[in-house]
Amino acid sequence: MKQQIERFSPHQNAKVFGALMAVSSLIIMLPFSLLLFAAAPTQARPPAFFLLLAPLMYLVMGYVMVAVGCAIYNFMFKYIGGIEFQAKTDDA
């Protein structure tokens, strides 16, 4: 049975995606920042608050982009239809 997704919740999807982006960027940034601080001379090191700034920016930009994308999808659904998928139910 083919079904279409009629609506995405912009706030909920953006909240989840923003949190995932922040956590994953923090996980990736930590090892690279440790290498950067170990390899760079003291005068050339960036301030440590940049470690927290990158995940915060990923969170904000991820939230905004997904919220806008969901809003555009919800608006366009009535004109072009939605994402279509095929589902199967198991009658046990």
Tab-separated table of C-alpha atoms in Angstrom:
chain	number	residue	atom	x	y	z
A	1	MET	CA	0.000	0.000	0.000
A	2	LYS	CA	1.520	3.307	-1.079
A	3	GLN	CA	1.315	6.160	1.384
A	4	GLN	CA	2.416	9.776	1.410
A	5	ILE	CA	3.775	11.843	4.263
A	6	GLU	CA	1.363	14.760	4.488
A	7	ARG	CA	3.128	16.911	7.062
A	8	PHE	CA	6.441	17.170	8.912
A	9	SER	CA	6.437	18.951	12.262
A	10	PRO	CA	9.000	21.748	11.761
A	11	HIS	CA	9.806	22.353	15.435
A	12	GLN	CA	10.084	18.711	16.488
A	13	ASN	CA	12.183	17.623	13.502
A	14	ALA	CA	14.407	20.696	13.738
A	15	LYS	CA	14.906	20.166	17.468
A	16	VAL	CA	16.001	16.555	17.005
A	17	PHE	CA	18.261	17.338	14.033
A	18	GLY	CA	19.846	20.323	15.789
A	19	ALA	CA	20.625	18.224	18.855
A	20	LEU	CA	22.098	15.433	16.709
A	21	MET	CA	24.267	17.924	14.825
A	22	ALA	CA	25.518	19.527	18.043
A	23	VAL	CA	26.412	16.210	19.671
A	24	SER	CA	28.052	14.763	16.559
A	25	SER	CA	30.068	17.925	15.906
A	26	LEU	CA	31.227	17.938	19.522
A	27	ILE	CA	32.344	14.314	19.205
A	28	ILE	CA	34.239	15.127	16.013
A	29	MET	CA	35.651	18.457	17.245
A	30	LEU	CA	37.148	17.109	20.475
A	31	PRO	CA	39.902	14.898	18.997
A	32	PHE	CA	40.759	17.442	16.313
A	33	SER	CA	40.947	20.271	18.826
A	34	LEU	CA	43.210	18.229	21.089
A	35	LEU	CA	45.526	17.630	18.130
A	36	LEU	CA	45.386	21.311	17.242
A	37	PHE	CA	46.222	22.449	20.765
A	38	ALA	CA	49.031	19.905	21.042
A	39	ALA	CA	50.603	20.773	17.690
A	40	ALA	CA	50.186	24.558	17.563
A	41	PRO	CA	52.517	26.918	19.369
A	42	THR	CA	50.996	28.782	22.301
A	43	GLN	CA	50.775	32.083	20.420
A	44	ALA	CA	48.962	30.549	17.427
A	45	ARG	CA	46.275	28.668	19.364
A	46	PRO	CA	42.692	29.802	18.916
A	47	PRO	CA	40.711	30.570	22.078
A	48	ALA	CA	39.190	27.518	23.751
A	49	PHE	CA	35.645	28.895	23.526
A	50	PHE	CA	35.742	28.069	19.797
A	51	LEU	CA	35.347	24.439	20.884
A	52	LEU	CA	31.906	25.304	22.213
A	53	LEU	CA	31.080	27.775	19.465
A	54	ALA	CA	31.168	25.215	16.633
A	55	PRO	CA	28.602	22.795	18.159
A	56	LEU	CA	26.399	25.756	19.055
A	57	MET	CA	26.526	27.015	15.478
A	58	TYR	CA	25.773	23.509	14.164
A	59	LEU	CA	22.781	23.334	16.516
A	60	VAL	CA	21.394	26.718	15.464
A	61	MET	CA	21.993	26.318	11.735
A	62	GLY	CA	20.749	22.710	11.733
A	63	TYR	CA	17.585	23.784	13.562
A	64	VAL	CA	16.901	26.695	11.214
A	65	MET	CA	17.566	24.740	8.013
A	66	VAL	CA	15.382	21.770	8.981
A	67	ALA	CA	12.567	24.018	10.240
A	68	VAL	CA	12.600	25.961	6.963
A	69	GLY	CA	12.808	22.743	4.944
A	70	CYS	CA	9.833	21.222	6.781
A	71	ALA	CA	7.807	24.416	6.343
A	72	ILE	CA	8.542	24.442	2.598
A	73	TYR	CA	7.626	20.739	2.340
A	74	ASN	CA	4.344	21.327	4.197
A	75	PHE	CA	3.495	24.244	1.893
A	76	MET	CA	4.410	22.382	-1.304
A	77	PHE	CA	2.561	19.172	-0.350
A	78	LYS	CA	-0.792	20.504	-1.539
A	79	TYR	CA	0.662	21.352	-4.965
A	80	ILE	CA	3.015	18.475	-5.812
A	81	GLY	CA	2.226	15.735	-3.306
A	82	GLY	CA	4.457	14.285	-0.652
A	83	ILE	CA	7.214	11.781	-0.146
A	84	GLU	CA	5.791	8.437	-1.165
A	85	PHE	CA	6.653	5.116	0.392
A	86	GLN	CA	5.253	1.631	0.357
A	87	ALA	CA	4.179	0.015	3.611
A	88	LYS	CA	3.235	-3.556	4.356
A	89	THR	CA	1.205	-4.695	7.334
A	90	ASP	CA	1.745	-8.116	8.840
A	91	ASP	CA	-1.489	-9.709	9.976
A	92	ALA	CA	-0.444	-12.067	12.724
